[in-house]
Amino acid sequence: MMPDLHLWLIPLLPLAGAAINGLLGKRFSRGVVTAVALTFCGAAFVMALWVAAQVFFSSLPLPHIENVATWLRSGDFSVDYSFALDQLSLVMLLVVTGVGFLIHIYSVGYMWTEGGFYRFFSYLNLFMFFMLTLVLASNYLLMFIGWEGVGLASYLLIGFWFTRDSAAAAGKKAFIVNRIGDFGFLIALFLMIKHFGSLDFQTVFDAAKPYAAETSGIGFLTAIALLLMVGACGKSAQIPLYVWLPDAMEGPTPVSALIHAATMVTAGVYMVARSHVIFEHAPSAMMVVAIIGTLTAFFAATIGIAQTDIKKVLAYSTVSQLGYMFMACGVGAFSAGIFHLMTHAFFKGLLFLAAGSVIHAVGGEQDMRKMGGLWKKIPWTWITMLIATCAIAGIPFLSGFYSKDEILWRAYQMNWVYWLVGVTTAFMTSFYMFRLMFMTFAGEYRGTAESHEPADHAGPLDAGAPAPHGHGHGGIHESPWVMLGPLVILALLSICGGWIGAHRIEQFLSPATGSVQTVAEPSAAAESALGPPASSPAEESGRETLLTGVSVAAGLLGLLLAWLLYSRMPGLPDRIAASAQGLYSAVANKYWIDELYATILVKPLIGISRVVFWRTVDQGLIDGTLHASADSARELSDEVRHMQSGNLRSYAGWIAIGATAVIAYMVWVGTR
């Protein structure tokens, strides 16, 4: 008999923290709010570790499913409120609770002096509940509840500073764009019910396996896969629904780290990997996933090159790295995509938290052009951020090197074009990340933080101990250890998080994600580009080593170019931008995609809603009907009120007329 792990407790714990702080937090001190938030989130992490120990040391058979109750029943169709643990959900569980708990600790320092302190931690715990529900769900409907829930929590956290118009607008934008993707997800669920009669993962996959792969035309499996990808594009910020994520940087920096780097935006990747059986039967949909991921990785990287806001650079970097994950899923390397999801959570979470430490140090400034020379004044922030930058740039033996290299190798096995775009993107990634490092930490300081009052930063804490509420700054200074501690831990994970190796994690995940589905040997185009196909394991290994060397060289070339332009010859970038004004302007303005969407979608919809729905339906039909009814009632009452004259003879006359009418009616009825 399998032991009961009480999986339902893991999401329930942060929900309890959210409820306590949300309902009672206004009466609590900040210390009590902190204790509640960290206790319940930390308890979820401890339970996740205990569950992992049961898997690794007690040989718990997987998948492990726990039914709590029958949730929905209609005829032969039913959905259970149940949770499932397998290799894939275990990895996601550890990432969400572990990184999430570190970000909770960091947030204590970062948000200490902010208003709505209890509200922030209530929202943060609420997000954890929905995200854990999403990854532990055993069926698509429960996953969809978590999916929608993280969208709600994201809206609340992005718009946390709701008095800022930009933050409120960013929250609404994220919410609306995600609903577009969710519409596709929902239709996919309806198709599953129609064709499989169930939304349970195992039931759906078992029913889909006997079908032949839809290699020609679009069958129902291809339709389901494409609709699922629409949902993934919204949640994971892929072309064309990526536009919400850069604007989401209006939220507090810990929100950017938790939601838009480590957890929520990877939900789409997790959903595609979870649905690998459906996608493997829909090669056309797989190709769409690979193309969208590849284009998104390249496109977002080009925009990141010209951004000057430190958080915007990281935002477009996130979009680009998510593109890598979808590229992996599109070529059938689902385990490689999840491997990169895990390492990305470490180094991108660290990059965002380190960026918050920089913002804290310089009094709320986010423009890198007003930074510089900070490595001496905030050394812990500098060294941890450097480690994360090396990891994302693919420097050998750091976590990002292993996962990115595996994706590029699998992409090459499918089609050399994916590999070429991926390597080019790796070069740009290295360039814009080291550009960020040189602009922020090298050279001379170009800002005025010595006299600044901080805006988006932590309170004036000393060694992690809260100081009196206020925003005094006192010049550039290192963050307190309540913020630096999570940075150091994530830096260690960014170094060693990839040492598990792509092959070992592939072997671990294969029961949940299937084996790699790429072709056995390179395509004809790849053969012509890099020689004949390998015919032995030694030749195959040599080819992989060669491609690894190319990707490492691309990363080092990006580092060298960034050093030349932003350290050795700091005036050259401005001259290059001036000489390529048109191209630079397009990249700096993000190719005017937001303006294009506003012109062809947003403004027409607003115009139609105002003319058709507001003037015609709202004012004309609804208000018109109510006003006409009111006018008719007023006119009728005006006529009737004349009957109330106060004259007794008039009243007697009305009574006589009424009695005559009643008698006449009775006589008429009686004679029929």
XYZ file of C-alpha atoms in Angstrom:
672
model
C 0.000 0.000 0.000
C 1.417 3.353 -1.062
C 1.900 5.935 1.707
C -0.329 8.987 1.708
C 1.924 12.033 1.227
C -0.875 14.553 1.860
C 0.079 16.466 -1.271
C -2.933 18.725 -0.804
C -1.212 20.263 2.220
C 1.596 21.738 0.110
C -0.575 24.309 -1.720
C -2.890 24.700 1.269
C -0.109 26.033 3.523
C 0.618 29.234 1.531
C -3.147 29.679 1.056
C -3.499 29.752 4.848
C -0.738 32.365 5.047
C -2.467 34.453 2.379
C -5.785 34.284 4.252
C -4.296 35.194 7.639
C -2.316 38.168 6.363
C -5.069 39.247 3.981
C -7.789 39.252 6.639
C -5.847 40.202 9.766
C -2.528 41.591 8.512
C -3.619 45.220 8.781
C -3.728 44.763 12.560
C -0.389 42.965 12.713
C 3.053 44.455 13.072
C 5.425 43.984 10.146
C 7.294 41.377 12.142
C 4.149 39.277 12.607
C 3.233 39.624 8.918
C 6.740 38.468 8.035
C 6.538 35.510 10.418
C 3.200 34.372 8.982
C 4.307 34.668 5.352
C 7.666 32.967 5.827
C 6.354 30.239 8.123
C 3.676 28.985 5.759
C 5.798 29.331 2.624
C 8.764 27.708 4.359
C 6.564 24.864 5.581
C 5.516 24.176 1.981
C 9.207 24.023 1.008
C 9.981 21.645 3.862
C 7.103 19.391 2.810
C 8.409 19.454 -0.773
C 11.833 18.354 0.472
C 10.218 15.573 2.512
C 8.287 14.394 -0.558
C 11.518 14.414 -2.590
C 13.194 12.360 0.114
C 10.378 9.804 -0.108
C 11.003 9.524 -3.844
C 14.785 9.286 -3.753
C 15.415 7.411 -0.506
C 12.249 5.399 0.091
C 11.698 4.350 -3.521
C 8.196 5.778 -3.674
C 6.612 4.492 -6.905
C 5.678 7.226 -9.381
C 3.281 8.498 -10.491
C 1.663 8.898 -7.095
C -1.938 10.147 -7.192
C -4.034 11.302 -4.255
C -7.782 11.894 -4.713
C -9.272 14.400 -2.305
C -12.848 14.394 -3.607
C -14.961 14.141 -6.740
C -15.137 17.740 -7.804
C -17.457 17.779 -10.806
C -19.826 15.175 -12.208
C -22.154 15.382 -15.200
C -23.434 12.107 -16.601
C -20.440 9.944 -17.488
C -18.053 12.888 -17.222
C -16.380 13.593 -13.899
C -13.373 15.494 -12.608
C -11.623 14.689 -9.334
C -10.025 17.207 -7.032
C -6.799 15.241 -6.996
C -3.060 15.780 -6.991
C -0.356 13.837 -8.802
C 3.345 13.501 -8.172
C 5.704 12.294 -10.858
C 9.222 13.192 -11.944
C 8.115 16.333 -13.783
C 5.889 17.718 -11.043
C 8.582 16.945 -8.450
C 11.132 19.120 -10.276
C 8.595 21.936 -10.593
C 7.566 21.526 -6.954
C 11.129 21.957 -5.697
C 11.799 24.932 -7.991
C 8.592 26.768 -7.049
C 8.851 26.247 -3.287
C 12.644 26.623 -3.042
C 13.115 29.722 -5.177
C 9.802 31.098 -3.950
C 10.878 30.831 -0.310
C 14.184 32.627 -1.034
C 12.307 35.443 -2.754
C 9.959 35.706 0.224
C 12.985 36.197 2.500
C 14.468 38.797 0.146
C 11.127 40.639 0.014
C 11.182 41.239 3.760
C 14.109 43.599 3.336
C 13.112 45.018 -0.019
C 9.515 45.895 0.926
C 10.006 46.729 4.606
C 9.222 50.445 4.370
C 6.508 50.145 1.724
C 2.846 50.755 2.449
C 0.612 47.719 2.118
C 3.305 45.424 3.521
C 0.738 42.860 4.700
C -1.108 43.060 1.390
C 2.071 42.326 -0.569
C 2.825 39.157 1.370
C -0.785 38.043 1.193
C -0.627 38.316 -2.604
C 2.756 36.566 -2.666
C 1.436 33.625 -0.645
C -1.698 33.527 -2.805
C 0.456 33.246 -5.894
C 2.342 30.327 -4.346
C -0.954 28.520 -3.672
C -2.131 28.798 -7.257
C 1.263 27.912 -8.758
C 1.556 24.816 -6.583
C -1.988 23.833 -7.528
C -1.003 24.154 -11.175
C 2.053 21.908 -10.957
C 0.497 19.265 -8.679
C -2.837 18.956 -10.513
C -3.662 15.507 -11.888
C -6.070 16.810 -14.527
C -6.396 19.712 -16.927
C -9.317 21.369 -15.144
C -7.477 21.669 -11.828
C -4.406 22.819 -13.758
C -6.597 25.450 -15.415
C -7.792 26.694 -12.017
C -4.168 27.167 -10.954
C -3.414 28.645 -14.385
C -6.116 31.301 -13.986
C -5.197 31.833 -10.348
C -1.587 32.735 -11.088
C -2.932 35.182 -13.660
C -5.036 36.820 -10.955
C -2.148 36.897 -8.477
C 0.112 38.303 -11.187
C -2.386 41.099 -11.819
C -2.483 41.950 -8.127
C 1.309 41.923 -7.736
C 2.169 43.797 -10.942
C -0.310 46.501 -10.000
C 0.714 46.484 -6.328
C 1.559 50.209 -6.494
C -1.921 50.855 -7.867
C -1.690 54.621 -7.366
C 0.830 54.695 -10.225
C -0.990 54.806 -13.545
C 1.830 52.864 -15.219
C 1.601 50.024 -12.690
C -2.190 49.831 -12.907
C -2.026 49.812 -16.716
C 0.683 47.114 -16.696
C -1.422 44.900 -14.429
C -4.445 45.253 -16.707
C -2.328 44.588 -19.792
C -0.920 41.386 -18.304
C -4.388 40.233 -17.274
C -6.017 40.904 -20.656
C -3.220 39.448 -22.809
C -3.191 36.304 -20.675
C -6.942 35.961 -21.139
C -6.409 35.831 -24.907
C -4.131 32.847 -24.497
C -6.415 31.264 -21.915
C -9.268 31.324 -24.440
C -7.272 28.929 -26.615
C -6.466 26.729 -23.618
C -10.155 26.540 -22.712
C -11.208 25.480 -26.210
C -8.541 22.758 -26.083
C -10.171 21.449 -22.895
C -13.574 21.334 -24.609
C -12.068 19.321 -27.478
C -10.532 16.881 -24.984
C -13.930 16.363 -23.359
C -15.515 15.785 -26.770
C -12.935 13.289 -28.040
C -11.671 11.632 -24.847
C -14.547 12.151 -22.418
C -12.088 13.114 -19.679
C -9.651 15.772 -18.540
C -7.543 13.445 -16.417
C -3.945 13.470 -17.632
C -3.421 9.730 -17.679
C -6.819 8.987 -19.220
C -6.295 11.548 -21.987
C -2.772 10.352 -22.764
C -3.748 6.678 -22.768
C -6.595 7.477 -25.158
C -4.326 9.527 -27.443
C -1.498 6.965 -27.727
C -3.276 4.552 -30.091
C -3.847 7.281 -32.668
C -1.394 7.572 -35.537
C 0.689 10.736 -35.778
C -1.158 13.365 -37.825
C 1.517 13.851 -40.463
C -0.822 15.335 -43.065
C -3.524 17.888 -42.499
C -4.845 19.117 -39.164
C -6.654 16.508 -37.124
C -8.198 16.959 -33.712
C -4.916 16.166 -31.916
C -3.142 18.873 -33.898
C -5.969 21.286 -33.131
C -5.738 20.504 -29.409
C -1.947 20.916 -29.440
C -2.109 24.234 -31.293
C -4.751 25.578 -28.907
C -2.666 24.502 -25.923
C 0.250 26.377 -27.487
C -1.914 29.499 -27.752
C -2.417 29.303 -23.997
C 1.303 28.716 -23.473
C 2.167 31.744 -25.637
C 0.095 33.960 -23.366
C 1.392 32.658 -20.061
C 5.019 32.253 -21.164
C 5.227 35.479 -23.192
C 5.926 34.094 -26.652
C 5.321 35.812 -29.982
C 2.776 37.360 -30.506
C 1.578 37.543 -26.875
C 4.886 38.521 -25.250
C 4.089 42.239 -24.911
C 2.765 42.068 -21.356
C 5.947 40.808 -19.693
C 8.280 43.821 -20.235
C 5.560 46.165 -18.935
C 5.140 43.927 -15.888
C 8.450 45.296 -14.595
C 6.324 48.083 -13.082
C 5.748 45.733 -10.156
C 8.193 45.475 -7.239
C 11.453 43.732 -8.150
C 10.762 40.601 -6.019
C 7.598 40.157 -8.083
C 9.674 40.266 -11.255
C 11.985 37.617 -9.811
C 9.254 35.263 -8.611
C 6.586 35.549 -11.258
C 8.387 36.690 -14.377
C 11.636 34.752 -14.080
C 11.351 31.660 -11.916
C 7.786 30.364 -11.855
C 4.669 31.744 -13.560
C 6.109 32.386 -16.999
C 7.450 28.847 -17.101
C 3.930 27.448 -16.645
C 3.468 27.328 -20.413
C 6.644 25.286 -20.845
C 5.495 22.930 -18.095
C 2.073 22.531 -19.711
C 3.580 21.691 -23.123
C 5.988 19.197 -21.541
C 3.147 17.690 -19.510
C 1.123 17.291 -22.741
C 4.015 15.719 -24.659
C 1.917 12.714 -25.738
C -0.516 14.999 -27.577
C 2.257 17.045 -29.161
C 4.180 13.956 -30.274
C 1.093 12.913 -32.238
C 0.928 16.325 -33.892
C 4.196 16.969 -35.779
C 2.820 20.156 -37.341
C 2.095 21.563 -33.894
C 5.582 20.549 -32.739
C 7.042 22.487 -35.650
C 4.949 25.531 -34.695
C 6.243 25.304 -31.118
C 9.854 25.105 -32.347
C 9.465 28.001 -34.796
C 7.713 30.270 -32.299
C 10.287 29.494 -29.628
C 13.219 30.081 -31.975
C 11.831 33.353 -33.326
C 10.956 34.590 -29.834
C 14.456 33.804 -28.533
C 16.103 35.741 -31.352
C 13.592 38.615 -31.516
C 13.626 39.388 -27.781
C 17.428 39.207 -27.684
C 17.704 41.911 -30.348
C 15.499 44.210 -28.268
C 17.493 43.537 -25.097
C 20.653 44.847 -26.773
C 19.422 48.462 -26.785
C 17.477 48.721 -23.514
C 18.796 51.058 -20.818
C 16.442 50.161 -17.942
C 18.157 47.395 -15.965
C 14.890 45.547 -15.347
C 13.763 45.861 -18.980
C 16.999 44.216 -20.130
C 16.260 41.296 -17.826
C 12.626 41.223 -18.948
C 13.529 40.757 -22.609
C 16.183 38.287 -21.560
C 13.447 36.267 -19.844
C 11.317 36.281 -23.000
C 14.354 35.115 -24.986
C 15.239 32.309 -22.570
C 11.656 31.105 -22.572
C 12.002 30.911 -26.334
C 14.916 28.500 -25.837
C 12.694 26.291 -23.688
C 9.971 26.186 -26.351
C 12.582 25.483 -29.010
C 13.590 22.431 -26.982
C 9.993 21.265 -26.605
C 9.371 21.845 -30.307
C 12.188 19.503 -31.326
C 10.991 16.867 -28.864
C 13.656 17.468 -26.206
C 11.142 18.068 -23.418
C 13.581 17.087 -20.676
C 16.142 19.592 -22.008
C 13.468 22.309 -21.886
C 12.651 21.458 -18.265
C 16.371 21.311 -17.449
C 16.781 24.857 -18.767
C 13.625 25.872 -16.894
C 15.290 24.752 -13.670
C 18.675 26.411 -14.259
C 16.939 29.543 -15.539
C 15.031 29.792 -12.268
C 18.363 29.944 -10.439
C 20.302 32.447 -12.529
C 17.405 34.633 -13.700
C 15.896 34.777 -10.221
C 19.343 35.833 -9.008
C 19.684 38.445 -11.762
C 16.396 40.087 -10.836
C 17.126 40.049 -7.106
C 20.615 41.430 -7.719
C 19.097 44.137 -9.921
C 16.823 44.985 -7.004
C 19.880 45.229 -4.771
C 21.451 47.644 -7.271
C 18.270 49.713 -7.392
C 18.219 49.750 -3.602
C 21.858 50.879 -3.501
C 21.439 53.815 -5.884
C 18.242 55.212 -4.460
C 15.677 53.768 -6.828
C 17.454 54.523 -10.106
C 16.898 51.932 -12.878
C 18.618 53.663 -15.810
C 21.996 51.999 -16.360
C 23.315 55.167 -17.986
C 23.187 56.747 -14.540
C 25.107 53.969 -12.830
C 28.698 52.747 -13.135
C 31.609 52.042 -10.800
C 29.432 50.184 -8.282
C 31.547 47.068 -7.883
C 33.618 48.621 -5.110
C 30.621 49.867 -3.132
C 28.336 46.839 -3.405
C 30.786 43.926 -3.847
C 28.427 41.135 -2.768
C 25.786 42.263 -5.228
C 28.437 42.568 -7.954
C 29.976 39.126 -7.504
C 26.642 37.302 -7.270
C 25.288 39.125 -10.307
C 28.488 38.334 -12.208
C 28.010 34.632 -11.474
C 24.443 34.753 -12.786
C 25.574 36.668 -15.878
C 28.235 34.054 -16.631
C 25.634 31.334 -16.177
C 23.134 32.842 -18.608
C 25.933 33.598 -21.086
C 26.812 29.900 -21.218
C 30.264 30.142 -19.660
C 31.497 26.552 -19.189
C 30.803 24.639 -15.993
C 28.062 26.996 -14.783
C 24.430 25.901 -14.782
C 23.283 27.704 -17.922
C 26.091 26.171 -19.963
C 24.829 22.615 -19.503
C 21.140 23.242 -20.176
C 21.611 25.656 -23.088
C 24.196 23.385 -24.719
C 21.799 20.449 -24.530
C 19.035 22.479 -26.215
C 21.335 23.601 -29.016
C 22.552 20.042 -29.634
C 18.996 18.661 -29.792
C 17.956 21.563 -32.037
C 20.823 20.805 -34.421
C 19.766 17.166 -34.600
C 16.369 18.292 -35.848
C 17.379 21.166 -38.157
C 20.580 23.178 -38.409
C 18.574 26.420 -38.826
C 17.276 26.151 -35.234
C 20.833 25.636 -34.050
C 22.182 28.612 -36.017
C 19.523 30.974 -34.685
C 20.081 29.589 -31.196
C 23.845 30.172 -31.329
C 23.328 33.691 -32.680
C 20.922 34.327 -29.818
C 23.509 32.984 -27.370
C 26.004 35.529 -28.707
C 23.494 38.376 -28.267
C 22.561 37.137 -24.803
C 26.175 37.225 -23.692
C 26.634 40.660 -25.231
C 23.648 42.409 -23.654
C 24.182 40.783 -20.260
C 27.842 41.788 -20.032
C 26.824 45.182 -21.409
C 24.561 45.420 -18.355
C 27.442 44.449 -16.079
C 29.913 46.951 -17.542
C 27.391 49.820 -17.593
C 26.330 49.108 -14.009
C 29.533 48.166 -12.225
C 32.561 49.300 -14.312
C 33.998 52.748 -14.945
C 33.009 55.800 -12.919
C 29.721 56.446 -11.190
C 27.440 58.620 -13.339
C 24.441 59.041 -11.048
C 23.424 61.216 -8.103
C 22.360 58.635 -5.527
C 24.380 60.332 -2.778
C 21.561 62.855 -2.467
C 18.649 60.723 -3.693
C 15.598 59.631 -1.790
C 14.951 56.019 -2.868
C 11.697 55.137 -4.587
C 11.603 51.428 -5.365
C 13.923 49.950 -2.755
C 14.225 48.294 0.580
C 14.147 50.097 3.870
C 17.288 51.357 5.646
C 18.153 48.036 7.248
C 21.373 47.257 9.048
C 22.546 43.643 8.878
C 18.984 42.514 8.267
C 17.505 44.206 11.341
C 14.574 46.493 10.499
C 15.175 50.158 11.157
C 12.409 52.656 11.887
C 10.033 53.169 9.005
C 11.393 55.689 6.540
C 13.354 56.188 3.358
C 16.594 57.742 4.404
C 19.378 56.595 2.146
C 22.759 57.887 3.186
C 24.561 57.278 -0.103
C 25.379 54.157 -2.076
C 25.560 51.137 0.207
C 25.342 47.381 0.145
C 22.046 45.630 0.834
C 21.366 44.035 4.232
C 21.938 40.317 4.687
C 18.225 39.579 4.641
C 18.541 40.464 0.949
C 22.098 39.249 0.313
C 21.525 35.798 1.820
C 19.152 34.684 -0.967
C 21.573 36.127 -3.527
C 24.423 33.976 -2.214
C 22.304 30.800 -2.177
C 21.063 31.409 -5.722
C 24.629 32.149 -6.811
C 25.708 28.738 -5.509
C 22.813 27.114 -7.365
C 23.749 29.061 -10.508
C 27.213 27.533 -10.263
C 26.366 23.923 -9.465
C 22.718 23.639 -10.537
C 23.693 22.185 -13.894
C 26.187 19.627 -12.618
C 23.461 17.004 -12.511
C 24.004 16.800 -16.275
C 21.568 16.760 -19.145
C 21.707 12.985 -19.605
C 20.968 12.207 -15.978
C 18.031 14.603 -15.777
C 16.749 13.256 -19.086
C 16.866 9.752 -17.661
C 15.062 10.926 -14.517
C 12.347 12.832 -16.402
C 11.806 10.344 -19.230
C 8.916 8.471 -17.527
C 6.991 11.768 -17.384
C 8.199 13.511 -20.564
C 9.022 10.599 -22.852
C 12.285 9.992 -24.653
C 13.846 12.545 -26.963
C 11.850 12.646 -30.186
C 14.391 14.272 -32.477
C 15.503 12.496 -35.618
C 18.258 9.963 -35.168
C 20.723 11.789 -37.366
C 21.184 15.340 -38.692
C 19.097 16.594 -41.590
C 20.507 16.765 -45.110
C 20.978 20.496 -44.714
C 22.956 19.917 -41.535
C 25.100 17.318 -43.263
C 26.083 19.746 -45.985
C 26.919 22.406 -43.413
C 28.907 20.343 -40.944
C 29.963 17.245 -42.823
C 28.479 13.772 -43.144
C 26.249 12.290 -40.457
C 27.921 10.548 -37.567
C 27.989 6.803 -37.998
C 29.391 5.853 -34.613
C 29.034 7.036 -31.016
C 32.560 8.448 -31.148
C 31.796 10.545 -34.226
C 28.494 11.654 -32.711
C 30.283 12.709 -29.529
C 32.881 14.568 -31.565
C 30.202 16.469 -33.456
C 28.513 17.427 -30.193
C 31.847 18.616 -28.780
C 32.436 20.737 -31.878
C 29.030 22.382 -31.600
C 29.590 22.972 -27.889
C 32.845 24.726 -28.731
C 31.031 26.967 -31.214
C 28.377 27.977 -28.657
C 31.033 28.678 -26.002
C 32.963 30.776 -28.520
C 29.782 32.723 -29.271
C 29.351 33.495 -25.569
C 32.977 34.570 -25.165
C 32.720 36.723 -28.293
C 29.719 38.494 -26.793
C 31.720 39.125 -23.610
C 34.650 40.494 -25.611
C 32.471 42.806 -27.694
C 30.694 44.149 -24.599
C 34.072 44.810 -22.942
C 35.366 46.681 -25.997
C 32.273 48.839 -26.389
C 31.375 49.578 -22.771
C 34.681 49.410 -20.930
C 37.557 49.895 -23.328
C 35.903 52.388 -25.715
C 32.834 53.692 -23.866
C 32.120 56.476 -26.372
C 31.874 54.129 -29.350
C 28.323 52.802 -28.721
C 26.868 56.305 -29.029
C 28.690 56.845 -32.320
C 27.471 53.496 -33.642
C 23.896 54.332 -32.587
C 24.145 57.700 -34.353
C 25.470 56.149 -37.567
C 22.743 53.471 -37.577
C 19.985 55.752 -36.370
C 17.105 53.978 -38.107
C 18.016 50.481 -36.992
C 18.966 51.606 -33.486
C 15.723 53.550 -33.125
C 13.697 50.517 -34.188
C 15.437 48.244 -31.679
C 15.380 50.798 -28.856
C 11.658 51.352 -29.432
C 11.025 47.593 -29.471
C 10.116 47.720 -33.173
C 7.018 49.746 -32.194
C 5.087 46.501 -31.658
C 3.102 47.972 -28.761
C 2.190 50.981 -30.892
C 1.213 48.655 -33.742
C -1.038 46.607 -31.463
C -2.560 49.807 -30.113
C -3.293 51.042 -33.640
C -4.724 47.888 -35.189
C -6.296 46.239 -32.125
C -6.672 48.324 -28.988
C -7.927 51.625 -30.402
C -10.408 50.028 -32.857
C -11.790 47.823 -30.076
C -12.145 50.807 -27.770
C -13.783 52.778 -30.577
C -16.196 49.951 -31.367
C -17.023 49.499 -27.691
C -17.748 53.203 -27.324
C -19.877 53.512 -30.476
C -21.604 50.137 -30.574
C -21.723 48.978 -26.981
C -21.719 52.256 -25.079
C -23.777 54.538 -27.307
C -25.954 51.947 -29.071
C -26.357 49.170 -26.514
C -25.693 50.902 -23.200
C -27.067 54.371 -23.854
C -29.473 53.580 -26.704
C -30.954 50.242 -25.701
C -30.424 49.773 -21.969
C -30.531 53.397 -20.793
C -33.117 54.244 -23.485
C -35.445 51.465 -22.320
C -35.103 52.489 -18.681
C -35.628 56.159 -19.477
C -38.667 55.385 -21.670
C -40.156 53.248 -18.897
C -39.558 56.023 -16.385
C -41.098 58.623 -18.712
C -44.160 56.424 -19.308
C -44.606 55.845 -15.588
C -44.256 59.569 -14.917
C -46.842 60.468 -17.582
C -49.263 57.814 -16.358
C -48.896 58.925 -12.761
C -49.429 62.532 -13.865
C -52.716 61.566 -15.483
C -53.856 59.387 -12.623
C -53.039 61.986 -9.953
C -55.839 64.198 -11.330
C -58.292 61.631 -10.006
C -57.190 62.613 -6.485
C -59.062 65.958 -6.471
C -60.380 65.883 -2.871
C -63.987 66.380 -4.141
C -66.391 63.846 -2.548
C -68.874 64.045 -5.437
C -66.034 63.281 -7.847
C -64.999 60.231 -5.795
C -68.642 59.052 -5.680
C -68.859 59.392 -9.444
C -65.726 57.281 -9.976
C -67.113 54.635 -7.609
C -70.399 54.542 -9.555
C -68.545 54.199 -12.866
C -66.414 51.400 -11.470
C -69.416 49.549 -9.998
C -71.288 49.837 -13.313
C -68.286 48.403 -15.173
C -68.045 45.456 -12.753
C -71.805 44.670 -12.970
C -71.714 44.895 -16.785
C -68.778 42.464 -16.919
C -70.548 39.973 -14.616
C -73.782 40.137 -16.664
C -71.805 39.623 -19.890
C -69.969 36.620 -18.486
C -73.215 35.154 -17.138
C -75.010 35.303 -20.513
C -72.250 33.394 -22.390
